[in-house]
Every structure is written in structure tokens, then in C-alpha cells.
CSV table of C-alpha atoms in Angstrom, one decimal:
chain,number,residue,atom,x,y,z
A,1,MET,CA,-0.1,-0.2,0.4
A,2,ASN,CA,2.7,2.8,0.9
A,3,LYS,CA,4.5,2.1,-2.0
A,4,ASN,CA,1.2,2.1,-4.5
A,5,ILE,CA,1.8,5.9,-2.4
A,6,THR,CA,4.9,6.4,-3.2
A,7,LYS,CA,4.4,6.0,-6.5
A,8,LEU,CA,1.8,7.5,-6.8
A,9,LEU,CA,3.7,10.9,-5.4
A,10,ILE,CA,6.4,10.5,-7.4
A,11,LEU,CA,3.9,10.6,-10.8
A,12,LEU,CA,1.8,13.8,-9.9
A,13,ILE,CA,5.8,15.7,-8.7
A,14,VAL,CA,7.1,14.6,-12.2
A,15,LEU,CA,3.6,15.8,-13.8
A,16,LEU,CA,4.2,19.1,-11.8
A,17,ILE,CA,7.7,19.5,-13.2
A,18,ILE,CA,5.9,18.3,-16.8
A,19,SER,CA,4.0,21.3,-16.6
A,20,PHE,CA,5.9,24.1,-14.9
A,21,ALA,CA,8.0,23.2,-17.5
A,22,ALA,CA,5.9,23.1,-20.6
A,23,PHE,CA,4.4,26.8,-19.3
A,24,TYR,CA,8.3,27.9,-18.9
A,25,ILE,CA,8.7,27.0,-22.9
A,26,THR,CA,5.8,28.3,-24.1
A,27,LYS,CA,5.8,31.8,-22.3
A,28,LYS,CA,9.1,31.8,-23.2
A,29,ARG,CA,8.9,31.1,-27.3
A,30,SER,CA,5.6,33.5,-27.1
A,31,ALA,CA,8.0,36.0,-26.0
A,32,GLU,CA,10.6,35.1,-28.7
A,33,ILE,CA,7.9,35.2,-30.7
A,34,ALA,CA,6.3,38.7,-30.2
A,35,ALA,CA,10.3,40.1,-29.7
A,36,ASN,CA,10.5,38.7,-33.3
A,37,LYS,CA,7.6,40.0,-34.5
A,38,PRO,CA,7.1,42.5,-37.4
A,39,ARG,CA,7.4,46.1,-36.1
A,40,THR,CA,3.6,47.8,-37.6
A,41,GLN,CA,3.9,51.5,-35.4
A,42,ILE,CA,5.5,54.1,-34.6
A,43,PHE,CA,4.7,53.8,-30.8
A,44,VAL,CA,2.3,52.2,-28.8
A,45,LEU,CA,-0.3,54.6,-26.8
A,46,ASN,CA,-2.0,53.7,-23.5
A,47,GLU,CA,-4.9,56.0,-24.9
A,48,THR,CA,-6.4,56.1,-21.5
A,49,ASN,CA,-3.3,57.8,-19.7
A,50,VAL,CA,-2.5,60.4,-22.8
A,51,ASN,CA,-3.6,63.3,-21.6
A,52,LYS,CA,-2.4,66.4,-23.8
A,53,TYR,CA,-1.0,66.8,-27.7
A,54,GLN,CA,0.5,69.2,-28.9
A,55,LEU,CA,-0.3,70.0,-33.5
A,56,ASN,CA,2.8,72.2,-34.7
A,57,PHE,CA,1.9,72.1,-38.8
A,58,GLU,CA,0.0,76.1,-38.6
A,59,THR,CA,1.4,79.2,-38.3
A,60,GLU,CA,0.1,78.8,-33.9
A,61,PRO,CA,0.7,75.2,-32.0
A,62,ILE,CA,-2.4,74.0,-30.9
A,63,ILE,CA,-2.4,72.1,-27.8
A,64,VAL,CA,-4.9,70.3,-26.6
A,65,GLU,CA,-4.9,69.6,-22.5
A,66,LYS,CA,-7.2,66.7,-20.1
A,67,ILE,CA,-8.1,68.6,-17.7
A,68,ASN,CA,-10.1,67.2,-14.2
A,69,ASP,CA,-11.1,64.7,-17.2
A,70,ILE,CA,-12.2,67.5,-19.9
A,71,TRP,CA,-10.2,67.8,-22.6
A,72,LYS,CA,-9.6,71.9,-23.2
A,73,ILE,CA,-7.8,74.0,-26.1
A,74,ILE,CA,-4.9,75.2,-23.8
A,75,SER,CA,-3.1,76.9,-27.0
A,76,PRO,CA,-3.6,79.3,-29.1
A,77,LEU,CA,-5.1,81.9,-26.2
A,78,ASN,CA,-7.8,83.3,-28.0
A,79,ALA,CA,-9.5,79.3,-28.1
A,80,SER,CA,-8.9,78.9,-25.2
A,81,ASP,CA,-12.7,79.6,-23.8
A,82,TYR,CA,-14.1,77.3,-26.3
A,83,LYS,CA,-15.9,75.0,-25.1
A,84,VAL,CA,-14.3,71.1,-26.8
A,85,ASP,CA,-16.1,68.3,-28.9
A,86,GLN,CA,-14.9,65.4,-26.9
A,87,LEU,CA,-15.0,63.0,-28.5
A,88,GLU,CA,-13.4,64.6,-31.7
A,89,ALA,CA,-10.3,65.6,-29.1
A,90,PHE,CA,-10.0,61.8,-27.8
A,91,ALA,CA,-10.1,60.9,-31.9
A,92,ASN,CA,-6.6,62.5,-32.1
A,93,VAL,CA,-5.5,60.6,-30.0
A,94,LYS,CA,-6.8,57.0,-31.6
A,95,ASN,CA,-5.1,58.9,-34.5
A,96,PHE,CA,-1.4,59.1,-33.0
A,97,ASN,CA,-2.0,55.7,-32.1
A,98,THR,CA,-2.0,54.8,-35.3
A,99,LEU,CA,1.2,55.7,-37.2
A,100,ASN,CA,1.3,52.6,-38.8
A,101,ILE,CA,4.7,52.1,-40.6
A,102,ASP,CA,5.1,51.8,-44.5
A,103,MET,CA,8.9,51.6,-44.3
A,104,ILE,CA,11.7,51.5,-41.5
A,105,ILE,CA,13.9,53.8,-42.9
A,106,THR,CA,17.8,52.2,-42.6
A,107,ASN,CA,19.2,53.8,-46.3
A,108,LEU,CA,20.9,57.8,-45.3
A,109,SER,CA,21.9,58.2,-48.5
A,110,GLU,CA,19.7,60.7,-49.2
A,111,VAL,CA,18.4,61.8,-45.5
A,112,GLU,CA,18.1,65.2,-46.3
A,113,SER,CA,16.0,64.6,-49.2
A,114,PHE,CA,13.7,64.3,-46.2
A,115,GLY,CA,13.4,67.3,-45.6
A,116,LEU,CA,13.6,66.8,-41.9
A,117,GLU,CA,16.0,68.6,-41.4
A,118,ASN,CA,14.2,72.1,-39.8
A,119,PRO,CA,10.7,70.5,-40.5
A,120,ILE,CA,7.8,73.1,-39.9
A,121,ASN,CA,5.5,69.9,-39.4
A,122,GLU,CA,5.8,67.8,-35.9
A,123,PHE,CA,3.2,66.3,-33.3
A,124,THR,CA,3.7,65.8,-29.6
A,125,VAL,CA,1.7,63.2,-27.1
A,126,TRP,CA,2.2,62.6,-23.4
A,127,GLU,CA,1.0,60.0,-22.0
A,128,GLY,CA,1.6,61.1,-18.0
A,129,ASN,CA,5.3,62.7,-18.2
A,130,LYS,CA,6.8,60.9,-21.4
A,131,GLU,CA,7.3,62.1,-24.7
A,132,TYR,CA,6.6,61.1,-28.7
A,133,LYS,CA,7.4,63.3,-30.8
A,134,ILE,CA,7.3,62.8,-34.9
A,135,PHE,CA,8.8,65.2,-37.2
A,136,VAL,CA,6.9,65.6,-40.3
A,137,GLY,CA,9.1,65.9,-43.1
A,138,ASN,CA,8.1,66.6,-46.9
A,139,LYS,CA,6.2,63.4,-49.8
A,140,THR,CA,7.5,60.9,-50.9
A,141,ALA,CA,7.9,60.6,-55.0
A,142,ASP,CA,4.6,59.6,-55.3
A,143,GLU,CA,3.5,61.8,-53.1
A,144,GLU,CA,1.3,59.9,-50.9
A,145,ARG,CA,3.6,59.1,-48.2
A,146,TYR,CA,5.6,61.3,-45.6
A,147,TYR,CA,8.7,61.0,-44.2
A,148,ILE,CA,9.0,60.9,-40.3
A,149,LYS,CA,11.5,61.5,-38.1
A,150,TYR,CA,11.0,59.7,-34.4
A,151,ASN,CA,13.7,59.3,-32.0
A,152,ASN,CA,16.5,59.2,-34.2
A,153,GLU,CA,14.7,56.0,-37.3
A,154,TYR,CA,13.2,57.5,-40.0
A,155,PHE,CA,10.2,55.8,-41.6
A,156,SER,CA,7.0,56.9,-44.3
A,157,VAL,CA,4.4,56.9,-43.3
A,158,GLU,CA,0.7,56.2,-45.4
A,159,SER,CA,-0.2,60.9,-45.6
A,160,ILE,CA,-3.5,59.3,-44.2
A,161,TYR,CA,-2.3,59.7,-41.0
A,162,ILE,CA,-0.2,61.8,-40.4
A,163,ASP,CA,-2.9,64.6,-42.3
A,164,ALA,CA,-5.5,62.8,-39.8
A,165,LEU,CA,-3.3,64.4,-36.5
A,166,LYS,CA,-4.0,67.7,-39.1
A,167,LYS,CA,-7.0,69.0,-36.2
A,168,THR,CA,-7.5,72.1,-36.6
A,169,VAL,CA,-9.8,74.6,-33.9
A,170,ASP,CA,-12.8,75.0,-36.0
A,171,MET,CA,-12.5,71.2,-35.5
A,172,LEU,CA,-11.8,71.0,-31.9
A,173,ARG,CA,-14.7,73.3,-31.6
A,174,ASP,CA,-18.4,71.3,-30.1
A,175,LYS,CA,-20.4,72.1,-32.9
A,176,GLU,CA,-22.8,72.6,-30.2
A,177,ILE,CA,-24.8,76.5,-30.8
A,178,PHE,CA,-26.8,76.3,-27.9
A,179,ASN,CA,-25.5,76.6,-24.3
A,180,SER,CA,-27.2,72.7,-23.3
A,181,SER,CA,-27.1,69.9,-25.8
A,182,VAL,CA,-30.9,68.5,-27.0
A,183,SER,CA,-32.0,65.4,-27.8
A,184,LEU,CA,-35.1,64.3,-30.0
A,185,ASP,CA,-36.7,63.3,-27.4
A,186,SER,CA,-36.8,66.6,-25.5
A,187,VAL,CA,-38.3,67.9,-27.9
A,188,ARG,CA,-41.6,68.1,-28.0
A,189,ALA,CA,-43.2,71.2,-31.3
A,190,VAL,CA,-40.7,73.2,-33.3
A,191,GLU,CA,-42.5,76.0,-34.5
A,192,VAL,CA,-41.1,78.0,-37.8
A,193,THR,CA,-41.9,81.2,-38.8
A,194,ALA,CA,-40.8,82.6,-41.8
A,195,GLY,CA,-42.7,85.5,-43.6
A,196,ASP,CA,-46.1,85.5,-43.6
A,197,TYR,CA,-46.7,81.4,-42.5
A,198,THR,CA,-46.0,79.5,-39.0
A,199,ASN,CA,-45.2,76.0,-38.9
A,200,ILE,CA,-45.7,73.9,-35.8
A,201,ILE,CA,-44.8,70.4,-36.2
A,202,ARG,CA,-45.4,68.2,-32.7
A,203,LYS,CA,-44.4,65.1,-31.8
A,204,ALA,CA,-48.2,63.5,-31.2
A,205,SER,CA,-46.2,60.2,-29.8
A,206,ARG,CA,-42.6,58.6,-30.3
A,207,THR,CA,-43.5,57.2,-33.2
A,208,ASN,CA,-45.9,60.4,-34.4
A,209,TRP,CA,-45.6,63.5,-35.7
A,210,ILE,CA,-48.7,66.0,-36.6
A,211,VAL,CA,-48.3,69.1,-38.9
A,212,GLU,CA,-50.7,71.5,-37.1
A,213,ASP,CA,-53.7,72.4,-39.0
A,214,LEU,CA,-53.0,69.1,-41.2
A,215,GLU,CA,-54.3,66.1,-39.1
A,216,GLY,CA,-54.4,62.7,-40.4
A,217,GLU,CA,-53.0,64.4,-43.8
A,218,THR,CA,-49.5,64.8,-42.4
A,219,ASP,CA,-47.3,62.9,-44.1
A,220,LEU,CA,-45.4,61.3,-40.8
A,221,GLU,CA,-42.1,60.8,-42.9
A,222,LYS,CA,-41.5,64.5,-44.5
A,223,ALA,CA,-42.4,65.7,-41.1
A,224,PHE,CA,-40.3,63.9,-39.0
A,225,ASN,CA,-37.6,64.0,-40.6
A,226,ASP,CA,-37.3,68.7,-41.0
A,227,PHE,CA,-38.7,68.3,-36.8
A,228,SER,CA,-35.0,65.6,-37.0
A,229,THR,CA,-33.1,68.6,-38.3
A,230,LEU,CA,-34.4,71.7,-37.0
A,231,SER,CA,-34.2,70.2,-33.7
A,232,LEU,CA,-30.4,69.1,-34.1
A,233,ILE,CA,-29.0,71.6,-35.8
A,234,LYS,CA,-25.1,71.7,-35.4
A,235,ALA,CA,-22.8,74.7,-36.2
A,236,SER,CA,-21.0,73.4,-39.7
A,237,ALA,CA,-18.2,76.1,-39.2
A,238,PHE,CA,-17.4,79.2,-36.6
A,239,VAL,CA,-17.6,82.5,-38.0
A,240,TYR,CA,-14.3,84.8,-36.5
A,241,ASP,CA,-15.2,88.7,-37.3
A,242,VAL,CA,-18.5,89.6,-38.4
A,243,PRO,CA,-19.0,91.4,-41.4
A,244,GLN,CA,-21.9,94.0,-39.8
A,245,ARG,CA,-23.4,92.7,-43.4
A,246,ILE,CA,-23.7,89.6,-41.3
A,247,GLU,CA,-25.1,91.0,-38.4
A,248,ARG,CA,-27.5,93.0,-40.5
A,249,LEU,CA,-29.1,90.0,-41.9
A,250,PHE,CA,-30.7,89.7,-38.7
A,251,ARG,CA,-31.8,92.9,-38.1
A,252,ILE,CA,-35.2,91.3,-40.4
A,253,PRO,CA,-34.0,87.2,-40.3
A,254,ASP,CA,-35.6,84.6,-43.1
A,255,ALA,CA,-37.0,82.5,-40.7
A,256,VAL,CA,-37.6,82.4,-36.7
A,257,VAL,CA,-36.8,78.8,-35.2
A,258,ASN,CA,-38.6,77.8,-31.6
A,259,LEU,CA,-38.3,74.4,-30.2
A,260,TYR,CA,-40.7,73.8,-27.6
A,261,MET,CA,-39.3,71.1,-24.6
A,262,GLN,CA,-40.4,68.4,-22.0
A,263,ASP,CA,-39.9,70.5,-20.1
A,264,ASN,CA,-41.8,73.5,-21.2
A,265,THR,CA,-38.9,75.2,-21.9
A,266,LYS,CA,-38.8,76.8,-25.7
A,267,ILE,CA,-35.1,77.4,-27.4
A,268,THR,CA,-34.4,80.5,-30.1
A,269,TYR,CA,-32.8,80.8,-33.3
A,270,GLN,CA,-33.2,82.4,-36.0
A,271,LEU,CA,-31.5,81.4,-40.1
A,272,ALA,CA,-30.1,84.6,-42.6
A,273,TYR,CA,-29.5,83.8,-45.8
A,274,ASP,CA,-26.8,85.6,-47.4
A,275,ILE,CA,-25.3,86.3,-50.2
A,276,ASP,CA,-22.1,83.9,-50.3
A,277,ASN,CA,-24.8,80.9,-50.7
A,278,LYS,CA,-23.8,80.4,-46.9
A,279,ILE,CA,-27.0,80.8,-44.4
A,280,TYR,CA,-26.1,81.4,-40.1
A,281,ALA,CA,-27.7,81.5,-37.5
A,282,LYS,CA,-28.3,83.3,-34.3
A,283,PRO,CA,-29.2,81.4,-31.3
A,284,GLU,CA,-29.7,83.6,-28.0
A,285,SER,CA,-26.4,84.1,-26.9
A,286,GLY,CA,-25.9,86.1,-30.3
A,287,ILE,CA,-23.0,84.1,-31.0
A,288,ILE,CA,-23.2,83.5,-34.8
A,289,TYR,CA,-22.3,80.4,-36.7
A,290,GLU,CA,-22.9,79.1,-40.3
A,291,VAL,CA,-24.8,76.1,-40.9
A,292,ASP,CA,-26.2,73.7,-43.2
A,293,TYR,CA,-27.9,74.4,-46.0
A,294,SER,CA,-30.5,71.7,-45.0
A,295,ILE,CA,-31.1,73.6,-42.1
A,296,TYR,CA,-32.8,76.5,-44.5
A,297,ASP,CA,-34.5,74.5,-46.4
A,298,ALA,CA,-36.7,72.7,-43.5
A,299,ALA,CA,-37.3,76.5,-42.3
A,300,MET,CA,-38.6,77.7,-45.5
A,301,ARG,CA,-41.0,75.0,-46.3
A,302,GLY,CA,-44.8,75.9,-47.3
A,303,LYS,CA,-47.6,73.6,-45.2
A,304,GLU,CA,-48.6,72.1,-48.4
A,305,TYR,CA,-44.7,70.4,-48.8
A,306,TYR,CA,-46.0,67.7,-45.6
A,307,LYS,CA,-49.4,67.4,-46.5
A,308,LYS,CA,-49.7,63.5,-48.2
A,309,ARG,CA,-50.2,63.0,-51.1
A,310,GLY,CA,-54.1,61.7,-53.0
A,311,ASP,CA,-52.6,57.8,-53.3
A,312,ASP,CA,-51.5,57.9,-49.6
A,313,LEU,CA,-55.2,59.2,-47.8
A,314,THR,CA,-57.0,56.2,-50.1
A,315,THR,CA,-53.8,53.5,-48.4
A,316,ASN,CA,-54.8,55.1,-45.0
């Protein structure tokens, strides 16, 4: 009996040794494979630890920093008060983390042609206190890649990855024109006054929108589309140093839009068309924004537009 127990213990010990050896060998081989795996990115970031980046591709550096978990524009100073689109700001962190290598350049006989001696474009990202900086030089002969310098290494990287980093202040700014964002569920009615007529689109239920005075004759799809377009208005561009010509447009705006909210508050903005074929919106803040033409189009429709066609009336 004792002999059998001894044999069993020896067998268990041998199995443990074999298991440990197999684990160690597998781990070592995995490490070797990872070490020998071709390098695909210039560097790899832990995105959650990234707290700052700097973009040098215009006359003045653009610096974006995460302060108390909120991305803010630190430079240029005249942009520091702008509200930042948090998704757009973080998207650039991902752009830094996808700088895929096209080629590692080891033959430096033509390095002077890379345009990296005095590069005008450089991009820096910080992961905590650790800095990653790339210098961007000339494009390659096929115009599809840039020459890049990182530390003392040289690469070529496809243009799309570098161009994606070039976020302007306007790109980083929040496109919301109101003090707080508006969701479709928070709006119960949209009222548009344009010229001598007024249209009111009401949300009768979660799946039904009615144009006042049309009731059962309302084309649901058209009413819903314009209700959404007018409620979810966003800036398409920002207007700096607003010329008097544009200011004068809002003395008699083309349309006034009122959003009646579920909490019984009201949000108002005005629309104006300019001779430069641009549409401008002016909310209660007084700040003028450029908006998409679809906003103006939705605001200027006559009531007949929302009326069901004859064949729709007979089938419903």
C-alpha cells in the first residue's frame, strides 16, 4: 500500500515538473515570437493615460490637454474659452496611436532630401510624463507618404495617417450652438415662422409627428425629417470677426425657429441666407454660426409640402 502511495506521489511530482516546464517553454517562445514580430507602428500608447498633445502644422501651435477628465484647448490663447468636442479631441489620441509604418528607412544616403533637417510640422503626445514626438518632412516621390523622424529613426508613413492628426481649432470645437445639447426626445414641438406663415410640427407620440392644421393628412416621414433637422441643428463652421453685412441680416431674419421642450422651456434661433450662398444661425447667445443648407431648406417649406399625396390618403 505504501509503495503505491509513493509511486503516486512521484508521478504527481513528475507531472508538475513537466507542466511547469511546458508553461515556461511556451511563455518563452511567445516572448520570442512577440520580439521577432515585425514592427507595425511607430509607437504604441495606453490611450487612457494620454493627457496632452500638441499639433504644430499652422502658424501657432495647437495644444489640447485633458484637465479633470475634460479635453480643453490650451493654445492658441484666443481659443481657450471654446468648448471642445470631447469625442473629436479623443479621436486624435487614437490617430496618434495608429501611425502605421509603411517602411523603416535604414539607408540614410538621401536623408537630406527627406526635409527633416528643419521640419515645419511636428506632432507631440504625452502619456503622463512620457513624451512621444514625431517630425514630419517632405512627401515621398509618389506623393502618397511622408518621411517621418521619431527619436533617431526614420520611416515613411502613409499620408492619411499624418493628415488625420492635423486637427484645426474649428475641427476640435464643439459644434453645439446652444448652451446644452438637445436630444430628439427632449423636444415636443418645433415652430417655424418664415415670412407671413408659421408651421408647427408636434410630436404626438414616439412614432407620430403632426403638422398643425393637417392632422391626419400629415406626411409622417417628411414631418419627422424636418422635426429632426431643425431640432438637432449643429454648426458646420464658425464665424470670426462677423462682418456688419451678416449682422444686418438678422435685423429681419428669414426664419425664426422655436423649439418647445418637454420640460416646458423654449429654445429660439434665427436663420438668414447670405449672398455668398451660406446659411447663418443666431441662437439666443448672440453668437453667429454657419450651418448646413438643409436647416434653411427645412425651415422655409410651405405647409403643402407636408400634406400627404392623394394615393397616400386612400391607402391609410
